[in-house]
C-alpha cells in the first residue's frame, strides 16, 4: 500500500530529503535517443533552471542535483526557520509568482483596503500558502507539471509524462546526507557518461567546481546552492555540515573507486571525512554505488530509522547492515 507523503516527509524529524523522479516508460527526458536520433539535451537546462527558480520562491534549499537521460535526483533541505519567519506580505508575494489570478491577493499586494470578510479569507489563504512554501510535495508538483507540459508540447502529444509520484528518502544524519549527496553527484560517472567531475554536466558538483574556478557564484540571478559551512549539525548549522574542500577530496577519491576501469589507480591516501566519521573504505564505496537500493524511504542511524518508521505507522526498516557500516560504534 502506498504511504501518505505527509508520513514520509517530516521536517521536524529531519530537514534533508533525497527525491527521485523518472519518465513514464523510462523514455528519454534529456540527452540523445540513439534509436530515433532525436536530441533532448536542452531539457536538462529546463529542469536545472526551474529547480533554482522554485528554490528562490519556496523555503527549500538545493544541496545536490543530477539530471540524467530519463530521471533526475535532488537532495533538498526544508528551511523551517525561513518558512516560519515569512510575513503575510512575503507569503502572498511568493505564492502569486507561482499561481496568479487571486483577486484578493492582488489587491492586498497593491495596498488596497479589504473588507472584514476579505481579510478573513486572506488570512486563511496565508496560513495555507505558508505551509505549502515549505512543502517538498508542492515544490515537486510545480517542477514536474511545468516540465511535463513543455515536453509534451514540444513532442506534440498529451498524457502522463512522469512515472507515478516522486520517490523520497529521509536523510536523518550527516552520514546519510554525505552518502546521498555523493551518490547523486557521481551519477553521470557511475553511468559511464562522464569521465570526470568537471565533465559531469547538469550536476551540482560541476556547478560548484565552476563557481570555485570563477571565484564568483554561477547563475547569480537565482538562489545559490546550499553552501558548505563546515559546522556540526548539533551546533545549529544552516548549511551543509562539511567543508567543501573535504567533500571535493572525498568525491574525487570515490569517483575513482566506483569506476570499474579505474580500480587499482585509487590514491592510497584515506580521505579526511572518512577518517573523521570512522567509515571504512569498503562500506563507503558500496554506499556510493548502491545508496538508493540499500534503503527504503529512510537513511540514517539504525535506531533513528526505526523510530521514524514507527512514528509513520510502519513496522520494519530496510538497510540495517549498511546503516551500521556508515555509523560504526
mmCIF file of N, CA, C and O in Angstrom, residues 153-209:
data_model
loop_
_atom_site.group_PDB
_atom_site.id
_atom_site.type_symbol
_atom_site.label_atom_id
_atom_site.label_comp_id
_atom_site.label_asym_id
_atom_site.label_seq_id
_atom_site.Cartn_x
_atom_site.Cartn_y
_atom_site.Cartn_z
ATOM 1 N N UNK A 153 4.284 19.492 -25.131
ATOM 2 C CA UNK A 153 4.034 20.472 -26.185
ATOM 3 C C UNK A 153 5.097 20.366 -27.277
ATOM 4 O O UNK A 153 4.791 20.428 -28.466
ATOM 5 N N UNK A 154 6.332 20.184 -26.878
ATOM 6 C CA UNK A 154 7.414 20.046 -27.849
ATOM 7 C C UNK A 154 7.272 18.757 -28.659
ATOM 8 O O UNK A 154 7.576 18.734 -29.867
ATOM 9 N N UNK A 155 6.817 17.671 -28.002
ATOM 10 C CA UNK A 155 6.661 16.393 -28.685
ATOM 11 C C UNK A 155 5.341 16.274 -29.440
ATOM 12 O O UNK A 155 5.124 15.281 -30.162
ATOM 13 N N UNK A 156 4.455 17.260 -29.263
ATOM 14 C CA UNK A 156 3.162 17.221 -29.945
ATOM 15 C C UNK A 156 2.265 16.110 -29.465
ATOM 16 O O UNK A 156 1.567 15.459 -30.252
ATOM 17 N N UNK A 157 2.279 15.848 -28.148
ATOM 18 C CA UNK A 157 1.454 14.772 -27.606
ATOM 19 C C UNK A 157 0.828 15.206 -26.292
ATOM 20 O O UNK A 157 1.133 16.280 -25.764
ATOM 21 N N UNK A 158 -0.055 14.367 -25.765
ATOM 22 C CA UNK A 158 -0.704 14.613 -24.487
ATOM 23 C C UNK A 158 -0.544 13.381 -23.606
ATOM 24 O O UNK A 158 -0.121 12.330 -24.054
ATOM 25 N N UNK A 159 -0.896 13.535 -22.341
ATOM 26 C CA UNK A 159 -0.897 12.396 -21.445
ATOM 27 C C UNK A 159 0.168 12.464 -20.374
ATOM 28 O O UNK A 159 0.868 13.461 -20.211
ATOM 29 N N UNK A 160 0.302 11.365 -19.628
ATOM 30 C CA UNK A 160 1.211 11.291 -18.491
ATOM 31 C C UNK A 160 2.660 11.337 -18.980
ATOM 32 O O UNK A 160 3.022 10.673 -19.952
ATOM 33 N N UNK A 161 3.475 12.131 -18.312
ATOM 34 C CA UNK A 161 4.887 12.250 -18.674
ATOM 35 C C UNK A 161 5.790 11.609 -17.627
ATOM 36 O O UNK A 161 6.829 11.048 -17.950
ATOM 37 N N UNK A 162 5.395 11.683 -16.335
ATOM 38 C CA UNK A 162 6.212 11.137 -15.253
ATOM 39 C C UNK A 162 5.674 9.799 -14.793
ATOM 40 O O UNK A 162 4.465 9.558 -14.795
ATOM 41 N N UNK A 163 6.572 8.927 -14.369
ATOM 42 C CA UNK A 163 6.236 7.573 -13.956
ATOM 43 C C UNK A 163 5.752 7.575 -12.507
ATOM 44 O O UNK A 163 6.496 7.284 -11.571
ATOM 45 N N UNK A 164 4.486 7.887 -12.299
ATOM 46 C CA UNK A 164 3.935 7.919 -10.952
ATOM 47 C C UNK A 164 4.456 9.097 -10.141
ATOM 48 O O UNK A 164 5.084 10.009 -10.643
ATOM 49 N N UNK A 165 4.215 9.053 -8.850
ATOM 50 C CA UNK A 165 4.669 10.128 -7.986
ATOM 51 C C UNK A 165 6.161 9.970 -7.696
ATOM 52 O O UNK A 165 6.728 8.886 -7.858
ATOM 53 N N UNK A 166 6.775 11.060 -7.257
ATOM 54 C CA UNK A 166 8.217 11.014 -6.998
ATOM 55 C C UNK A 166 8.522 10.140 -5.781
ATOM 56 O O UNK A 166 7.712 9.976 -4.877
ATOM 57 N N UNK A 167 9.720 9.572 -5.782
ATOM 58 C CA UNK A 167 10.198 8.776 -4.647
ATOM 59 C C UNK A 167 10.981 9.685 -3.702
ATOM 60 O O UNK A 167 11.644 10.629 -4.150
ATOM 61 N N UNK A 168 10.909 9.412 -2.409
ATOM 62 C CA UNK A 168 11.622 10.238 -1.436
ATOM 63 C C UNK A 168 12.304 9.379 -0.389
ATOM 64 O O UNK A 168 11.825 8.297 -0.043
ATOM 65 N N UNK A 169 13.437 9.870 0.105
ATOM 66 C CA UNK A 169 14.169 9.230 1.197
ATOM 67 C C UNK A 169 14.526 10.298 2.229
ATOM 68 O O UNK A 169 15.096 11.340 1.876
ATOM 69 N N UNK A 170 14.185 10.050 3.481
ATOM 70 C CA UNK A 170 14.569 10.951 4.563
ATOM 71 C C UNK A 170 16.018 10.683 4.944
ATOM 72 O O UNK A 170 16.423 9.531 5.110
ATOM 73 N N UNK A 171 16.802 11.747 5.088
ATOM 74 C CA UNK A 171 18.218 11.633 5.449
ATOM 75 C C UNK A 171 18.358 12.148 6.881
ATOM 76 O O UNK A 171 18.288 13.349 7.131
ATOM 77 N N UNK A 172 18.540 11.229 7.821
ATOM 78 C CA UNK A 172 18.391 11.556 9.235
ATOM 79 C C UNK A 172 19.633 12.137 9.900
ATOM 80 O O UNK A 172 19.527 12.696 10.987
ATOM 81 N N UNK A 173 20.812 11.979 9.296
ATOM 82 C CA UNK A 173 22.016 12.488 9.943
ATOM 83 C C UNK A 173 23.070 12.836 8.900
ATOM 84 O O UNK A 173 22.841 12.690 7.695
ATOM 85 N N UNK A 174 24.240 13.297 9.373
ATOM 86 C CA UNK A 174 25.251 13.784 8.445
ATOM 87 C C UNK A 174 25.855 12.677 7.593
ATOM 88 O O UNK A 174 26.220 12.908 6.437
ATOM 89 N N UNK A 175 25.950 11.462 8.124
ATOM 90 C CA UNK A 175 26.462 10.355 7.310
ATOM 91 C C UNK A 175 25.524 10.059 6.142
ATOM 92 O O UNK A 175 25.964 9.853 5.013
ATOM 93 N N UNK A 176 24.221 10.032 6.433
ATOM 94 C CA UNK A 176 23.241 9.772 5.382
ATOM 95 C C UNK A 176 23.253 10.891 4.348
ATOM 96 O O UNK A 176 23.178 10.642 3.134
ATOM 97 N N UNK A 177 23.338 12.133 4.808
ATOM 98 C CA UNK A 177 23.382 13.271 3.893
ATOM 99 C C UNK A 177 24.615 13.210 3.002
ATOM 100 O O UNK A 177 24.533 13.389 1.779
ATOM 101 N N UNK A 178 25.765 12.938 3.603
ATOM 102 C CA UNK A 178 27.008 12.872 2.838
ATOM 103 C C UNK A 178 26.963 11.751 1.811
ATOM 104 O O UNK A 178 27.320 11.954 0.637
ATOM 105 N N UNK A 179 26.521 10.559 2.222
ATOM 106 C CA UNK A 179 26.465 9.427 1.303
ATOM 107 C C UNK A 179 25.495 9.686 0.159
ATOM 108 O O UNK A 179 25.775 9.341 -0.999
ATOM 109 N N UNK A 180 24.365 10.299 0.465
ATOM 110 C CA UNK A 180 23.370 10.553 -0.572
ATOM 111 C C UNK A 180 23.854 11.618 -1.555
ATOM 112 O O UNK A 180 23.686 11.465 -2.778
ATOM 113 N N UNK A 181 24.445 12.699 -1.070
ATOM 114 C CA UNK A 181 24.963 13.724 -1.966
ATOM 115 C C UNK A 181 26.043 13.150 -2.875
ATOM 116 O O UNK A 181 26.100 13.463 -4.077
ATOM 117 N N UNK A 182 26.894 12.295 -2.319
ATOM 118 C CA UNK A 182 27.941 11.662 -3.118
ATOM 119 C C UNK A 182 27.319 10.781 -4.193
ATOM 120 O O UNK A 182 27.750 10.785 -5.348
ATOM 121 N N UNK A 183 26.297 10.021 -3.826
ATOM 122 C CA UNK A 183 25.595 9.150 -4.771
ATOM 123 C C UNK A 183 25.000 9.965 -5.917
ATOM 124 O O UNK A 183 25.096 9.589 -7.093
ATOM 125 N N UNK A 184 24.387 11.098 -5.594
ATOM 126 C CA UNK A 184 23.760 11.946 -6.610
ATOM 127 C C UNK A 184 24.814 12.591 -7.508
ATOM 128 O O UNK A 184 24.712 12.548 -8.740
ATOM 129 N N UNK A 185 25.838 13.190 -6.917
ATOM 130 C CA UNK A 185 26.849 13.887 -7.709
ATOM 131 C C UNK A 185 27.643 12.953 -8.619
ATOM 132 O O UNK A 185 28.161 13.375 -9.655
ATOM 133 N N UNK A 186 27.752 11.684 -8.232
ATOM 134 C CA UNK A 186 28.526 10.726 -9.029
ATOM 135 C C UNK A 186 27.672 9.951 -10.034
ATOM 136 O O UNK A 186 28.189 9.064 -10.720
ATOM 137 N N UNK A 187 26.395 10.291 -10.170
ATOM 138 C CA UNK A 187 25.532 9.551 -11.077
ATOM 139 C C UNK A 187 26.053 9.486 -12.507
ATOM 140 O O UNK A 187 26.073 8.402 -13.105
ATOM 141 N N UNK A 188 26.490 10.585 -13.119
ATOM 142 C CA UNK A 188 26.992 10.500 -14.502
ATOM 143 C C UNK A 188 28.240 9.629 -14.630
ATOM 144 O O UNK A 188 28.409 8.922 -15.627
ATOM 145 N N UNK A 189 29.109 9.661 -13.623
ATOM 146 C CA UNK A 189 30.316 8.828 -13.670
ATOM 147 C C UNK A 189 29.954 7.361 -13.497
ATOM 148 O O UNK A 189 30.472 6.493 -14.210
ATOM 149 N N UNK A 190 29.061 7.048 -12.575
ATOM 150 C CA UNK A 190 28.627 5.669 -12.388
ATOM 151 C C UNK A 190 27.934 5.133 -13.629
ATOM 152 O O UNK A 190 28.037 3.951 -13.960
ATOM 153 N N UNK A 191 27.222 6.003 -14.357
ATOM 154 C CA UNK A 191 26.511 5.583 -15.566
ATOM 155 C C UNK A 191 27.423 5.495 -16.783
ATOM 156 O O UNK A 191 27.004 5.033 -17.848
ATOM 157 N N UNK A 192 28.659 5.967 -16.649
ATOM 158 C CA UNK A 192 29.612 5.889 -17.740
ATOM 159 C C UNK A 192 29.443 6.961 -18.800
ATOM 160 O O UNK A 192 29.973 6.830 -19.908
ATOM 161 N N UNK A 193 28.722 8.054 -18.494
ATOM 162 C CA UNK A 193 28.530 9.109 -19.486
ATOM 163 C C UNK A 193 29.427 10.313 -19.222
ATOM 164 O O UNK A 193 29.372 11.291 -19.956
ATOM 165 N N UNK A 194 30.245 10.241 -18.169
ATOM 166 C CA UNK A 194 31.214 11.301 -17.878
ATOM 167 C C UNK A 194 32.458 10.648 -17.279
ATOM 168 O O UNK A 194 32.360 9.653 -16.558
ATOM 169 N N UNK A 195 33.611 11.223 -17.592
ATOM 170 C CA UNK A 195 34.878 10.672 -17.107
ATOM 171 C C UNK A 195 35.470 11.458 -15.945
ATOM 172 O O UNK A 195 36.456 11.035 -15.348
ATOM 173 N N UNK A 196 34.895 12.614 -15.649
ATOM 174 C CA UNK A 196 35.423 13.433 -14.564
ATOM 175 C C UNK A 196 34.299 14.273 -13.986
ATOM 176 O O UNK A 196 33.221 14.414 -14.587
ATOM 177 N N UNK A 197 34.553 14.847 -12.814
ATOM 178 C CA UNK A 197 33.557 15.704 -12.176
ATOM 179 C C UNK A 197 33.291 16.942 -13.018
ATOM 180 O O UNK A 197 32.154 17.414 -13.116
ATOM 181 N N UNK A 198 34.328 17.483 -13.627
ATOM 182 C CA UNK A 198 34.182 18.677 -14.452
ATOM 183 C C UNK A 198 33.322 18.414 -15.685
ATOM 184 O O UNK A 198 32.669 19.326 -16.202
ATOM 185 N N UNK A 199 33.309 17.179 -16.173
ATOM 186 C CA UNK A 199 32.535 16.829 -17.356
ATOM 187 C C UNK A 199 31.147 16.286 -17.008
ATOM 188 O O UNK A 199 30.384 15.920 -17.906
ATOM 189 N N UNK A 200 30.819 16.231 -15.748
ATOM 190 C CA UNK A 200 29.509 15.727 -15.316
ATOM 191 C C UNK A 200 28.477 16.838 -15.467
ATOM 192 O O UNK A 200 28.152 17.554 -14.513
ATOM 193 N N UNK A 201 27.959 16.984 -16.681
ATOM 194 C CA UNK A 201 27.043 18.078 -16.984
ATOM 195 C C UNK A 201 25.739 17.972 -16.207
ATOM 196 O O UNK A 201 25.237 16.881 -15.941
ATOM 197 N N UNK A 202 25.217 19.140 -15.874
ATOM 198 C CA UNK A 202 23.946 19.253 -15.170
ATOM 199 C C UNK A 202 23.954 18.499 -13.837
ATOM 200 O O UNK A 202 23.025 17.766 -13.504
ATOM 201 N N UNK A 203 25.032 18.697 -13.110
ATOM 202 C CA UNK A 203 25.127 18.186 -11.744
ATOM 203 C C UNK A 203 25.543 19.330 -10.826
ATOM 204 O O UNK A 203 26.167 20.300 -11.266
ATOM 205 N N UNK A 204 25.224 19.196 -9.560
ATOM 206 C CA UNK A 204 25.587 20.234 -8.597
ATOM 207 C C UNK A 204 27.088 20.297 -8.390
ATOM 208 O O UNK A 204 27.642 21.384 -8.167
ATOM 209 N N UNK A 205 27.782 19.154 -8.474
ATOM 210 C CA UNK A 205 29.225 19.189 -8.252
ATOM 211 C C UNK A 205 29.923 19.949 -9.371
ATOM 212 O O UNK A 205 30.874 20.697 -9.126
ATOM 213 N N UNK A 206 29.461 19.813 -10.603
ATOM 214 C CA UNK A 206 30.041 20.587 -11.702
ATOM 215 C C UNK A 206 29.799 22.083 -11.475
ATOM 216 O O UNK A 206 30.694 22.905 -11.671
ATOM 217 N N UNK A 207 28.602 22.420 -11.047
ATOM 218 C CA UNK A 207 28.277 23.827 -10.790
ATOM 219 C C UNK A 207 29.142 24.406 -9.675
ATOM 220 O O UNK A 207 29.640 25.524 -9.777
ATOM 221 N N UNK A 208 29.351 23.632 -8.624
ATOM 222 C CA UNK A 208 30.171 24.116 -7.506
ATOM 223 C C UNK A 208 31.626 24.291 -7.944
ATOM 224 O O UNK A 208 32.285 25.267 -7.550
ATOM 225 N N UNK A 209 32.144 23.360 -8.736
ATOM 226 C CA UNK A 209 33.526 23.460 -9.203
ATOM 227 C C UNK A 209 33.694 24.670 -10.124
ATOM 228 O O UNK A 209 34.683 25.402 -10.025
#
